[in-house]
PDB file of C-alpha atoms in Angstrom:
ATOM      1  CA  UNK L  29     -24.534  14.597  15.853  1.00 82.00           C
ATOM      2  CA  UNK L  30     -24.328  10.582  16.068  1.00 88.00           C
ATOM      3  CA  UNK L  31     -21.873  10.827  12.925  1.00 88.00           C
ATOM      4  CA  UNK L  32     -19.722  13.234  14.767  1.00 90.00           C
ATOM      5  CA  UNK L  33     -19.114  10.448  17.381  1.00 92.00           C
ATOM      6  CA  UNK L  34     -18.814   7.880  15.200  1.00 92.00           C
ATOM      7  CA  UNK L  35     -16.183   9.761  13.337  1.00 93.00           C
ATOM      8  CA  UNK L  36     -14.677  10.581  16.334  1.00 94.00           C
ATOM      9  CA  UNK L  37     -14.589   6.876  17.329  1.00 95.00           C
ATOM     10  CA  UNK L  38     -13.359   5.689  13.725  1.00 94.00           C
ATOM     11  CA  UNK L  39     -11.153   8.811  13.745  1.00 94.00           C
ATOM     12  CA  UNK L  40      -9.474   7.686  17.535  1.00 95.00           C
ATOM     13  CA  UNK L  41      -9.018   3.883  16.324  1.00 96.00           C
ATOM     14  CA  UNK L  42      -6.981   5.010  13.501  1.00 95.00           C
ATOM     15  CA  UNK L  43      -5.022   7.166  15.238  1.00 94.00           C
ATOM     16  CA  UNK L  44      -4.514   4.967  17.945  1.00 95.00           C
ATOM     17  CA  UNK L  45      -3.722   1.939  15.901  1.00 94.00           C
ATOM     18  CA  UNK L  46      -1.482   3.458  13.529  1.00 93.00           C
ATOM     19  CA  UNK L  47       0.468   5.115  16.230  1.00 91.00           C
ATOM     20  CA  UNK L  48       0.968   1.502  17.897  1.00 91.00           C
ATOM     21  CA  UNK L  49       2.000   0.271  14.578  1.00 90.00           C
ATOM     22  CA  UNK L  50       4.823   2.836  14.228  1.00 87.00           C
ATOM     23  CA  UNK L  51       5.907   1.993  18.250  1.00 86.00           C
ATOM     24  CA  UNK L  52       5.802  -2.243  17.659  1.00 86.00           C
ATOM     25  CA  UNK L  53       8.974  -3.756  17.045  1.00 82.00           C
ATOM     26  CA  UNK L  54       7.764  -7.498  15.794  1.00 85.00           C
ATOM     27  CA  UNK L  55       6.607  -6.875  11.819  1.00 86.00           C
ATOM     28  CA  UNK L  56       3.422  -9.558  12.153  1.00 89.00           C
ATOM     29  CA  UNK L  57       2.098  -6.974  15.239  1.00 90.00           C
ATOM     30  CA  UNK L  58       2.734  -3.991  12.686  1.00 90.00           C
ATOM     31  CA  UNK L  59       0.915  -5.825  10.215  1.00 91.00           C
ATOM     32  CA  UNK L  60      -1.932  -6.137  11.720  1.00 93.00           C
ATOM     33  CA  UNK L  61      -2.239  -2.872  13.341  1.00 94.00           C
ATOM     34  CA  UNK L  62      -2.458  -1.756   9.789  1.00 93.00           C
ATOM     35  CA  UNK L  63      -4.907  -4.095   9.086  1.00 94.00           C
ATOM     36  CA  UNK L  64      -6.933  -2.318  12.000  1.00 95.00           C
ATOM     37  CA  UNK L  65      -5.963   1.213  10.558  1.00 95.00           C
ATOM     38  CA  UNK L  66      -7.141   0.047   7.133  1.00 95.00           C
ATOM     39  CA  UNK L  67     -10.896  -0.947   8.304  1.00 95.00           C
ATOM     40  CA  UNK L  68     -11.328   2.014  10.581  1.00 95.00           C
ATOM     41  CA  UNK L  69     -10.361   4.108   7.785  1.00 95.00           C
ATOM     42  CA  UNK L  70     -13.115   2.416   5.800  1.00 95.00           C
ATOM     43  CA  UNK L  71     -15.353   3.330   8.601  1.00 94.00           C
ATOM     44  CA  UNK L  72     -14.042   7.117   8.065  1.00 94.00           C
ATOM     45  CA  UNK L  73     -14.550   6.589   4.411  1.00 94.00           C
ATOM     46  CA  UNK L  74     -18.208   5.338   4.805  1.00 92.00           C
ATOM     47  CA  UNK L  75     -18.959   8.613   6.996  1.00 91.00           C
ATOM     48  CA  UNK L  76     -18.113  10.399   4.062  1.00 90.00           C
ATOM     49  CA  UNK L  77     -20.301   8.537   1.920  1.00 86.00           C
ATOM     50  CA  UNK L  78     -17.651   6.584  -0.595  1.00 88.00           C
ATOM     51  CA  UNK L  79     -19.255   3.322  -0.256  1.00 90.00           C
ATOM     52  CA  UNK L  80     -17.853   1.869  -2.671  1.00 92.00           C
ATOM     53  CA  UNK L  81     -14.240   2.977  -1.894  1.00 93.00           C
ATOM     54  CA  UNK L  82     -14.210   1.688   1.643  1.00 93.00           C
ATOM     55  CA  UNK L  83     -15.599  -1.370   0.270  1.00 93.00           C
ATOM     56  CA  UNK L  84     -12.256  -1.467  -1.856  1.00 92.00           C
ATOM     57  CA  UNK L  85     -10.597  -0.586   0.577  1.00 93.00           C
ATOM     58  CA  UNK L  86     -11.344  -3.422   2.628  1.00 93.00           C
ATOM     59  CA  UNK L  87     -11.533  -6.109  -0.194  1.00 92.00           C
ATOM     60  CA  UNK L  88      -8.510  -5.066  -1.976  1.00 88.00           C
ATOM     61  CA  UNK L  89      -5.769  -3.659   0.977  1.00 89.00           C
ATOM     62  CA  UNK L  90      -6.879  -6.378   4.031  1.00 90.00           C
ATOM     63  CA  UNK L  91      -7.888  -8.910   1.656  1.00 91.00           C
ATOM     64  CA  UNK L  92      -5.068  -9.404  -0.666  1.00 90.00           C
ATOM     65  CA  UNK L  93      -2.184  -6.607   0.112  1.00 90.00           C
ATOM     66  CA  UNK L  94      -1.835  -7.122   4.085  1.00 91.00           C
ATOM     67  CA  UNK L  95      -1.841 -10.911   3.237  1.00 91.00           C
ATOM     68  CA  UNK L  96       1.082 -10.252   0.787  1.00 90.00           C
ATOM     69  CA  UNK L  97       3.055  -9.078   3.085  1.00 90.00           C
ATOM     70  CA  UNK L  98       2.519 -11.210   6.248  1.00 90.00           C
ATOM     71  CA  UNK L  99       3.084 -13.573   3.763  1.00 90.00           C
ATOM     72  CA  UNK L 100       6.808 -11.807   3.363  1.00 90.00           C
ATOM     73  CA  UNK L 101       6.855 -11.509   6.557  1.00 87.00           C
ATOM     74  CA  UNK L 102       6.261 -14.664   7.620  1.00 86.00           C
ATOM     75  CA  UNK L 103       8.634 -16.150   4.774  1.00 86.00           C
ATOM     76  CA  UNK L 104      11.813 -13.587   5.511  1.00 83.00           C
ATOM     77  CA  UNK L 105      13.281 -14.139   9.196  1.00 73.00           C
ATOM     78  CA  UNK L 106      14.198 -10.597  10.304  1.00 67.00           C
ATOM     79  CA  UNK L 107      14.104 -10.110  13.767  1.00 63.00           C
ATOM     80  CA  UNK L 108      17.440  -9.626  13.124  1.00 54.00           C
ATOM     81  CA  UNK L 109      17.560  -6.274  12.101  1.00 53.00           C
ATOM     82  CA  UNK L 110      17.858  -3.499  14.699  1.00 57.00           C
ATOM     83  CA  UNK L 111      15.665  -0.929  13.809  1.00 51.00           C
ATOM     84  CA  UNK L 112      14.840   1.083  17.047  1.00 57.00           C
ATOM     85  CA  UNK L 113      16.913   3.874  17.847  1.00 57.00           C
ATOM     86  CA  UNK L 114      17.115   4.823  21.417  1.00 59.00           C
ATOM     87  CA  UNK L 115      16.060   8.735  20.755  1.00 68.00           C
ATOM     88  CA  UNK L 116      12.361   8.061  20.139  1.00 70.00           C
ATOM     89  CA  UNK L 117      11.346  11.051  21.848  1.00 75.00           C
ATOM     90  CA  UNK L 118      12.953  13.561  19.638  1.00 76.00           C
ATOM     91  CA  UNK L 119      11.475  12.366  16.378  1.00 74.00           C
ATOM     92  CA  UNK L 120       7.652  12.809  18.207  1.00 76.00           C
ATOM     93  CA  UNK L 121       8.999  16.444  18.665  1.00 82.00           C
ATOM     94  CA  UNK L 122       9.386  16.955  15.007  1.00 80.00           C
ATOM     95  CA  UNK L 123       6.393  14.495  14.266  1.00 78.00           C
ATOM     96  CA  UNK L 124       4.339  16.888  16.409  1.00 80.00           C
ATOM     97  CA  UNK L 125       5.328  20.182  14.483  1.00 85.00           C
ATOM     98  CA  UNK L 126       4.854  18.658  11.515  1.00 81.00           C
ATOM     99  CA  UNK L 127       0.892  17.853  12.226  1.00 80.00           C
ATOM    100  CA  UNK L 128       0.853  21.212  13.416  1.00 83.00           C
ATOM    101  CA  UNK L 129       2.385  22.893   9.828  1.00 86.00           C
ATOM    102  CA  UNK L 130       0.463  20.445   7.631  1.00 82.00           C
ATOM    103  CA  UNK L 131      -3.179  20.670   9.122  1.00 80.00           C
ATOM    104  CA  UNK L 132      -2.855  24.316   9.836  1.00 84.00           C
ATOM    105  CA  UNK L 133      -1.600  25.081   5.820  1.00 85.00           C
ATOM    106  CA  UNK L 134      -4.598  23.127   4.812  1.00 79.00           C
ATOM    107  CA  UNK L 135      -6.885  24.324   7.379  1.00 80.00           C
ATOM    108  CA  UNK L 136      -5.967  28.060   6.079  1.00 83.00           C
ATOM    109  CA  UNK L 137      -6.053  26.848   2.322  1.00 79.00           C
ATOM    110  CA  UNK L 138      -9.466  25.569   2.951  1.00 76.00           C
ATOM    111  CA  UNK L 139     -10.934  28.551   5.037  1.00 76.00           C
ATOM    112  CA  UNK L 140      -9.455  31.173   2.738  1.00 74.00           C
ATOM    113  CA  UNK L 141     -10.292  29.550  -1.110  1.00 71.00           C
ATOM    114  CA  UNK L 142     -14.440  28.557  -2.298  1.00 71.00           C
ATOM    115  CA  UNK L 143     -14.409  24.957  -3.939  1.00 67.00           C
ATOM    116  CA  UNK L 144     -16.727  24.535  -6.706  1.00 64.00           C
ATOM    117  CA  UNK L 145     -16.989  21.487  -8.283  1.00 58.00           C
ATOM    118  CA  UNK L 146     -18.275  20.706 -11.870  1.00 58.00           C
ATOM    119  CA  UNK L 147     -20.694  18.376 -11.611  1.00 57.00           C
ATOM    120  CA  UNK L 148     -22.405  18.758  -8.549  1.00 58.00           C
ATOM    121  CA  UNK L 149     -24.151  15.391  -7.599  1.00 61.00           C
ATOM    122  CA  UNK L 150     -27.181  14.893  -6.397  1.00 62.00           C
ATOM    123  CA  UNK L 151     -27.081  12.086  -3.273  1.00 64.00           C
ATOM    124  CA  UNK L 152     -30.557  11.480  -2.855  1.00 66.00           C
ATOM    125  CA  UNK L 153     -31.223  10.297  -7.006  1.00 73.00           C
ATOM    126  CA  UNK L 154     -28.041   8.314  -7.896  1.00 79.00           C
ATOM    127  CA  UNK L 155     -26.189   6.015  -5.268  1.00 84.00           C
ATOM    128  CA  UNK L 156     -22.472   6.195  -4.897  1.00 85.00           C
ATOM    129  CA  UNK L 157     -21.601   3.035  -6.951  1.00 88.00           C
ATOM    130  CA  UNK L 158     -23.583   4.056 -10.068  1.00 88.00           C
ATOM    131  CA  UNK L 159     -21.857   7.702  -9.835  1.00 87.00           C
ATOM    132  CA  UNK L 160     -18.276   6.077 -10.336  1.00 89.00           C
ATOM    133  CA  UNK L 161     -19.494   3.748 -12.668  1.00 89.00           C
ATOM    134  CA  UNK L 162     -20.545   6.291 -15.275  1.00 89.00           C
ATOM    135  CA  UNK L 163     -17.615   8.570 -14.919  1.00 88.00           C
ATOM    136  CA  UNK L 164     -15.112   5.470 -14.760  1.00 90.00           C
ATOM    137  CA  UNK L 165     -16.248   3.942 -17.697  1.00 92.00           C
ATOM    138  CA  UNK L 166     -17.238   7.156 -19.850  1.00 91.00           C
ATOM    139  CA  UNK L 167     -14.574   9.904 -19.026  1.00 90.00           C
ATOM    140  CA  UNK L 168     -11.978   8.029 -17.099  1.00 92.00           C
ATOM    141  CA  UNK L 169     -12.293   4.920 -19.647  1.00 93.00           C
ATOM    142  CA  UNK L 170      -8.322   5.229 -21.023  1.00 94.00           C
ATOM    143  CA  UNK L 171      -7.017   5.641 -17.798  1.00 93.00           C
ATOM    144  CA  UNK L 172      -9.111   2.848 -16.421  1.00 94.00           C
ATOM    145  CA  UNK L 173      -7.656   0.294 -19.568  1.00 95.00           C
ATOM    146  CA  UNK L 174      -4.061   1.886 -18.557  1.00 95.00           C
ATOM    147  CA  UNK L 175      -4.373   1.093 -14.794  1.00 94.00           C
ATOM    148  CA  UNK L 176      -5.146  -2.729 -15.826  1.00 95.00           C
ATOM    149  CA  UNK L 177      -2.074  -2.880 -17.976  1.00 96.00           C
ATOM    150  CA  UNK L 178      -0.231  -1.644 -14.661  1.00 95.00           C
ATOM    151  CA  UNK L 179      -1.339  -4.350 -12.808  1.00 94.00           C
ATOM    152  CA  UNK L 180      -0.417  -6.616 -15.875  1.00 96.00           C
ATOM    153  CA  UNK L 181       3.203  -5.380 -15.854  1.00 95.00           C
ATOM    154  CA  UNK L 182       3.531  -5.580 -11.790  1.00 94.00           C
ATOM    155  CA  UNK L 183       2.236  -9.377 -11.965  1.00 94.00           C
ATOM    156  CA  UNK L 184       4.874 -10.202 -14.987  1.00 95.00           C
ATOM    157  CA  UNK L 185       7.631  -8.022 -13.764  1.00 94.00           C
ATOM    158  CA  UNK L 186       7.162  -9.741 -10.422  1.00 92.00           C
ATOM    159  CA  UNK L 187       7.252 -13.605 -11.581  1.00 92.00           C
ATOM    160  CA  UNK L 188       9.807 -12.540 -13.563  1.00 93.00           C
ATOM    161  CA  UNK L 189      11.868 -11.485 -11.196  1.00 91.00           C
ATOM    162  CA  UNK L 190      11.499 -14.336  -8.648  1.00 88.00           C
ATOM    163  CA  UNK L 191      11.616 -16.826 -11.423  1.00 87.00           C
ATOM    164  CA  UNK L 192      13.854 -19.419 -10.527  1.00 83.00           C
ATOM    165  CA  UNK L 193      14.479 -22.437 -13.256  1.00 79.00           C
ATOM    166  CA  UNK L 194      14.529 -25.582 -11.609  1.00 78.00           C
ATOM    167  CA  UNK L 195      18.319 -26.716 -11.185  1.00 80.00           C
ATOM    168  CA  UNK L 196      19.253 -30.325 -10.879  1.00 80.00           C
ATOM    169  CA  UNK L 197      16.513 -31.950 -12.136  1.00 81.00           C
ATOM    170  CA  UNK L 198      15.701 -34.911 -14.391  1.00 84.00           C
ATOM    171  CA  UNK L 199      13.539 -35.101 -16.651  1.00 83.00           C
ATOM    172  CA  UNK L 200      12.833 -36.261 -20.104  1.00 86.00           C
ATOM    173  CA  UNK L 201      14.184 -35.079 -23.274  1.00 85.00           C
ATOM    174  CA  UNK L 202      11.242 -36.274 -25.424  1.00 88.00           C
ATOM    175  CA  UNK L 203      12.668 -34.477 -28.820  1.00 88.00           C
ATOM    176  CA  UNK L 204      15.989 -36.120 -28.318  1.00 86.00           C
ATOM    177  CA  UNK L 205      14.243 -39.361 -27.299  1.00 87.00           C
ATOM    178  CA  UNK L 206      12.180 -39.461 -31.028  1.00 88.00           C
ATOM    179  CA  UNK L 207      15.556 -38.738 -32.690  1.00 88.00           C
ATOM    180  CA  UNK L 208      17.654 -40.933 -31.605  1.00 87.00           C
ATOM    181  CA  UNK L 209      18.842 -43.840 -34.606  1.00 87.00           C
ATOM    182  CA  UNK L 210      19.642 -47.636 -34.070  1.00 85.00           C
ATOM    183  CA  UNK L 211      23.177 -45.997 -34.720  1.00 84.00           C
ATOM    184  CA  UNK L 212      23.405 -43.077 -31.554  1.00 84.00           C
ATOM    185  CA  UNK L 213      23.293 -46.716 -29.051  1.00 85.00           C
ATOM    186  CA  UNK L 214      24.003 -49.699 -30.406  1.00 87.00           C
ATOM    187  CA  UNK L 215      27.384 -50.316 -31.907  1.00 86.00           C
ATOM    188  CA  UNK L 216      28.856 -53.832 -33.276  1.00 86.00           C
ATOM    189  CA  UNK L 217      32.653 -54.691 -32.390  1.00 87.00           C
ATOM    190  CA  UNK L 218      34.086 -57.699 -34.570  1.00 86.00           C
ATOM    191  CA  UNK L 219      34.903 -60.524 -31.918  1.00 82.00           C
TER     192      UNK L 219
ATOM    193  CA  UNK D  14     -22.713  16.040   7.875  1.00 76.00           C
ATOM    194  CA  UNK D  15     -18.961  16.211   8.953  1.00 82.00           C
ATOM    195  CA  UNK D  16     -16.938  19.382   8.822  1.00 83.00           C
ATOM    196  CA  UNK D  17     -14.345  19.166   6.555  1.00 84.00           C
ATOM    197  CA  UNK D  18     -11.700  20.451   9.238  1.00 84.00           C
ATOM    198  CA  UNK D  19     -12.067  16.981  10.915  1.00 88.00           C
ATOM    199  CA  UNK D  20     -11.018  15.161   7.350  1.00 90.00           C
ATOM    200  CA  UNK D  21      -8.333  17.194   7.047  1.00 88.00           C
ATOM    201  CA  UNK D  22      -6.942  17.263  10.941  1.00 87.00           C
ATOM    202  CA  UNK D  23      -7.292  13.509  10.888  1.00 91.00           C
ATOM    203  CA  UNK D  24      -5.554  12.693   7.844  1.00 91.00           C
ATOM    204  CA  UNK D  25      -2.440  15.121   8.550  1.00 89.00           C
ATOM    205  CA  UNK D  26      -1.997  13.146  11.966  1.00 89.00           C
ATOM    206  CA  UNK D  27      -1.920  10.424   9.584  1.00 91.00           C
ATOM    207  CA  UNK D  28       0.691  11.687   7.349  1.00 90.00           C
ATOM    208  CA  UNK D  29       2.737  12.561  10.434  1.00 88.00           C
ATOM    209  CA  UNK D  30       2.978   9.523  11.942  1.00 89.00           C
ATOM    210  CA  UNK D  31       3.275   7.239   8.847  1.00 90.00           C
ATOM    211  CA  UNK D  32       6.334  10.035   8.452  1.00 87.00           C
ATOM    212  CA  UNK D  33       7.965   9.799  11.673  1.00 86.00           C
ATOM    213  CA  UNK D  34       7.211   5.770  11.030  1.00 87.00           C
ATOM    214  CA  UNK D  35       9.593   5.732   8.214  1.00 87.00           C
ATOM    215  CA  UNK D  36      12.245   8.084   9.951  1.00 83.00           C
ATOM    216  CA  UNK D  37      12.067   5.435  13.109  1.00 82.00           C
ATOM    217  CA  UNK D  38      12.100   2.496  11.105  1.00 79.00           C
ATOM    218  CA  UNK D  39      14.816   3.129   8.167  1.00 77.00           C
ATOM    219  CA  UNK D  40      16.539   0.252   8.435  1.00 79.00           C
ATOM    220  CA  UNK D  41      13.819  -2.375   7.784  1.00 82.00           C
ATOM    221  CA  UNK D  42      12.444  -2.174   4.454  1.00 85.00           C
ATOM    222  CA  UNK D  43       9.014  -3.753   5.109  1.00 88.00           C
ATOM    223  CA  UNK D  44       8.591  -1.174   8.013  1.00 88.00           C
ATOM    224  CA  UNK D  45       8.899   1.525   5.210  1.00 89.00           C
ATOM    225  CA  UNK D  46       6.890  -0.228   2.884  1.00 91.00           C
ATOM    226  CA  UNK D  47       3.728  -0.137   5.083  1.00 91.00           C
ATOM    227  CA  UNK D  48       4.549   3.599   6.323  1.00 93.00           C
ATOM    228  CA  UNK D  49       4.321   4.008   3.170  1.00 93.00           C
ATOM    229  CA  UNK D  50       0.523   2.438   2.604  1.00 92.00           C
ATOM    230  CA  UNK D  51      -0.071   4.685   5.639  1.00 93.00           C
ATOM    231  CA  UNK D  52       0.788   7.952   4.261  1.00 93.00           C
ATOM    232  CA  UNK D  53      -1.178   6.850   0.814  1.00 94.00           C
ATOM    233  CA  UNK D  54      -4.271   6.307   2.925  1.00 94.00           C
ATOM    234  CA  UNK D  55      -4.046   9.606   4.604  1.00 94.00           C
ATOM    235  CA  UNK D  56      -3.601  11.155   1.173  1.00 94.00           C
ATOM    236  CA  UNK D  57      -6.822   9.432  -0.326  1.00 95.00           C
ATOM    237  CA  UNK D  58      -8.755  10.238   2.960  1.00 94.00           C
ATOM    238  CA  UNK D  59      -7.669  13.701   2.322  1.00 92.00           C
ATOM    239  CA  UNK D  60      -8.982  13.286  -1.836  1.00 93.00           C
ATOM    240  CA  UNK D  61     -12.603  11.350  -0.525  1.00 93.00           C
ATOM    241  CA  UNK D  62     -12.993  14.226   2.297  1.00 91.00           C
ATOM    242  CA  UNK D  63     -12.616  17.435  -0.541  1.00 89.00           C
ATOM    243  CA  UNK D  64     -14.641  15.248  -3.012  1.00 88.00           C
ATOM    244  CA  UNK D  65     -17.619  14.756  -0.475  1.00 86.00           C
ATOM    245  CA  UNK D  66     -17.323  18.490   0.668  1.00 84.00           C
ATOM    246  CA  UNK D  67     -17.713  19.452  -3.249  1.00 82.00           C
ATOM    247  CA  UNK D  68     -20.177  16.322  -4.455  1.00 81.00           C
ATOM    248  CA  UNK D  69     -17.646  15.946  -7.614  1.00 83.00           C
ATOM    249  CA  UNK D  70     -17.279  12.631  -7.780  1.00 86.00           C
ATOM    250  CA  UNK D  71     -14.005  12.980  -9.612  1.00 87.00           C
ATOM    251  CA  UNK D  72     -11.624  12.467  -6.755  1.00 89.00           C
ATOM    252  CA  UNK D  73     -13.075   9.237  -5.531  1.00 90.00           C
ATOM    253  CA  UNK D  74     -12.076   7.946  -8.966  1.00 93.00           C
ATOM    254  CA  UNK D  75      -8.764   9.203  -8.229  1.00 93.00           C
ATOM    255  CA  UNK D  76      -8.316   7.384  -5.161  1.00 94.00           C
ATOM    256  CA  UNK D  77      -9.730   4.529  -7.505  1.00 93.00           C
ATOM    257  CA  UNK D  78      -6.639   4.752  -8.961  1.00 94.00           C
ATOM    258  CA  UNK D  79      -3.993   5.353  -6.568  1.00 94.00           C
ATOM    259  CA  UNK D  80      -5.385   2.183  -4.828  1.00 93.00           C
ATOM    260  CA  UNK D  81      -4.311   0.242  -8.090  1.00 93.00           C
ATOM    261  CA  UNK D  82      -0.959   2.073  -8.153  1.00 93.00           C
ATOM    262  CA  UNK D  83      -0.410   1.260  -4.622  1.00 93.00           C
ATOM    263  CA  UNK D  84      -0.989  -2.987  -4.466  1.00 92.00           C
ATOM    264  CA  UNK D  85       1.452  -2.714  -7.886  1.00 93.00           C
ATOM    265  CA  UNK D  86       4.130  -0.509  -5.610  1.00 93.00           C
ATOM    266  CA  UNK D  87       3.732  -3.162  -2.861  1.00 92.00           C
ATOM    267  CA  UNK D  88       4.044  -6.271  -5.102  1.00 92.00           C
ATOM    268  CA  UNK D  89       6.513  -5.159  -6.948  1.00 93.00           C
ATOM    269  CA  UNK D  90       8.472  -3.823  -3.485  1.00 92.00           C
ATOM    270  CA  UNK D  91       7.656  -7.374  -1.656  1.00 92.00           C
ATOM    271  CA  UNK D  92       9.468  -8.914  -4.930  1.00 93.00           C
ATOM    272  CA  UNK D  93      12.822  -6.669  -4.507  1.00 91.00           C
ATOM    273  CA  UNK D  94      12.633  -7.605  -0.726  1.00 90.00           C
ATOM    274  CA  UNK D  95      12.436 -11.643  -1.706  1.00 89.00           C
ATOM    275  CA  UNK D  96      15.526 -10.976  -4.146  1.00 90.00           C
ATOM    276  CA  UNK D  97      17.417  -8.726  -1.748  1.00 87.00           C
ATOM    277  CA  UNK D  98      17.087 -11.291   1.594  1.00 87.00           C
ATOM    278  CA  UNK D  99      17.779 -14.104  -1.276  1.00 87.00           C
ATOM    279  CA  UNK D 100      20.796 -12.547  -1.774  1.00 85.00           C
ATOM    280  CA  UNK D 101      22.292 -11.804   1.189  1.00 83.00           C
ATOM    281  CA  UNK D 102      20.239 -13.366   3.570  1.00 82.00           C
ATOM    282  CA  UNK D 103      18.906  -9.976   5.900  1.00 78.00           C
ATOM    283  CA  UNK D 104      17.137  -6.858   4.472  1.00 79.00           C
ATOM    284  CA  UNK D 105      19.143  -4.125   5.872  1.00 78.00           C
ATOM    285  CA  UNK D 106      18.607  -1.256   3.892  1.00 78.00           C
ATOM    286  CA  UNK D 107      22.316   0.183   5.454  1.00 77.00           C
ATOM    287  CA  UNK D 108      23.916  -2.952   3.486  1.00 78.00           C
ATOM    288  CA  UNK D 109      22.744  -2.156   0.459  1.00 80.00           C
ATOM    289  CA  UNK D 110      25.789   0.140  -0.726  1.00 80.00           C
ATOM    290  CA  UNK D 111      26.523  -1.901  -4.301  1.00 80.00           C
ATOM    291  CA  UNK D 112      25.494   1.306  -6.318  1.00 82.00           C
ATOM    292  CA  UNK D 113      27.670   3.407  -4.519  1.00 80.00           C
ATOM    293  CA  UNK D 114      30.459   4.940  -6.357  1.00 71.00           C
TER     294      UNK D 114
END
């Protein structure tokens, strides 16, 4: 009963913070109502006992993704765009028939179908962390080299991208300097 | 032990709002980008809630993944934006109409 209301508290902060981050015109506030989304979801995630997953999720998406983009954010000046449109209350219309469609498929999916699943874990012997260990590294292992070549190609496709040369600068041609003969600067004119 | 109804109500209010979020916000491409983080999370709350409900531990690797697809998506998406404002100095995503034929 205690995790029902703390699921209903984690479950309310989300909610609440990702519906103010949707409403917020200034990108820094929306920003950091995600940030606020992000660890209550962690919280959600911990009720459901992926430890290890809402640790991630709070290393990987507050610690390093959220900074990227305040960091954008903080770098790119646009308050300039106009991005509200004066007919907010319409889109909540459809945004409110769409929760309705989505969670009632699912919660008819789920109440209709059985879900067995393969290997049926016991909580109580092995902890969370050592579970995705040994299926990460034993039946997931290709997938889990693959995924760290993504990340390779999004870190050299992105310095490669904002790679700019440096323009305009001086600097020494030390090649050219070793080259050069008595004859390339000095030159003797009959008086 | 949490019903699995709750999961799934909570993470399709999520997908609805990080939905209307982009809809609201389509001319600011860092709006969409995070609406976009918003409707992954929902998504791998939905994955962690069926893989509790089942004890397979095969969907938490899953969201494994689609966290490491997802900080690519926004690096690489945070790059285009630095090119894009470099080049024309605002990220409208209604100025954008060079691949138009």
């Amino acid at each position: 009963m205690l995790l029902n209301y703390l699921f209903f508290i984690f479950a309310s902060i989300t909610v609440g913070c990702s519906l103010m981050m949707i409403l917020t015109k200034n990108p820094v506030k929306c920003a950091l109502f995600l940030v606020v989304t992000f660890i209550s979801s962690a919280g959600v995630w911990l009720l459901a006992g992926a430890e290890f997953l809402a640790l991630v999720l709070i290393l990987v998406y507050v610690g390093a993704v959220m900074t990227m983009f305040l960091f954008v954010v903080m770098m790119i000046n646009i308050d300039q765009v106009e991005s509200f449109k004066p007919k907010i209350w319409r889109y909540f219309l459809v945004s409110m028939t769409m929760i309705g469609g989505i969670a009632y498929c699912m919660y008819l999916a789920i109440k209709e179908t059985q879900l067995v699943g393969r290997t049926v874990l016991d909580r109580e012997v092995i902890d969370n962390v050592s579970a995705i260990g040994m299926k990460l590294y034993t039946e997931f292992g290709y997938s889990f080299v693959i995924s760290g070549i993504l990340l390779l190609t999004a870190i050299v496709a992105s310095i490669a991208l904002v790679y700019r040369a440096p323009q305009n600068r001086k600097v020494q041609n030390v090649k050219e300097q070793m080259q050069t003969k008595k004859s390339d600067r000095l030159k003797l004119i009959d008086l | 032990m949490i019903p699995l109804e709750y999961y799934i109500y909570l993470s399709s209010v999520m997908f609805a709002i990080s939905l209307t979020g982009i809809i609201l916000h389509r001319r600011n491409v860092i709006f969409l980008l995070m609406c976009i983080e918003l409707m992954l999370l929902a998504a791998n709350t939905n994955f962690i809630a069926f893989s509790e409900s089942i004890s397979e531990i095969s969907g938490e690797i899953f969201v494994f993944f689609v966290l490491t697809v997802a900080a690519a998506e926004a690096a690489i998406g945070l790059t285009i934006i630095v090119l894009i404002y470099r080049q024309k100095n605002n990220i409208d995503i209604q100025e954008l109409t060079e691949l138009k034929g």
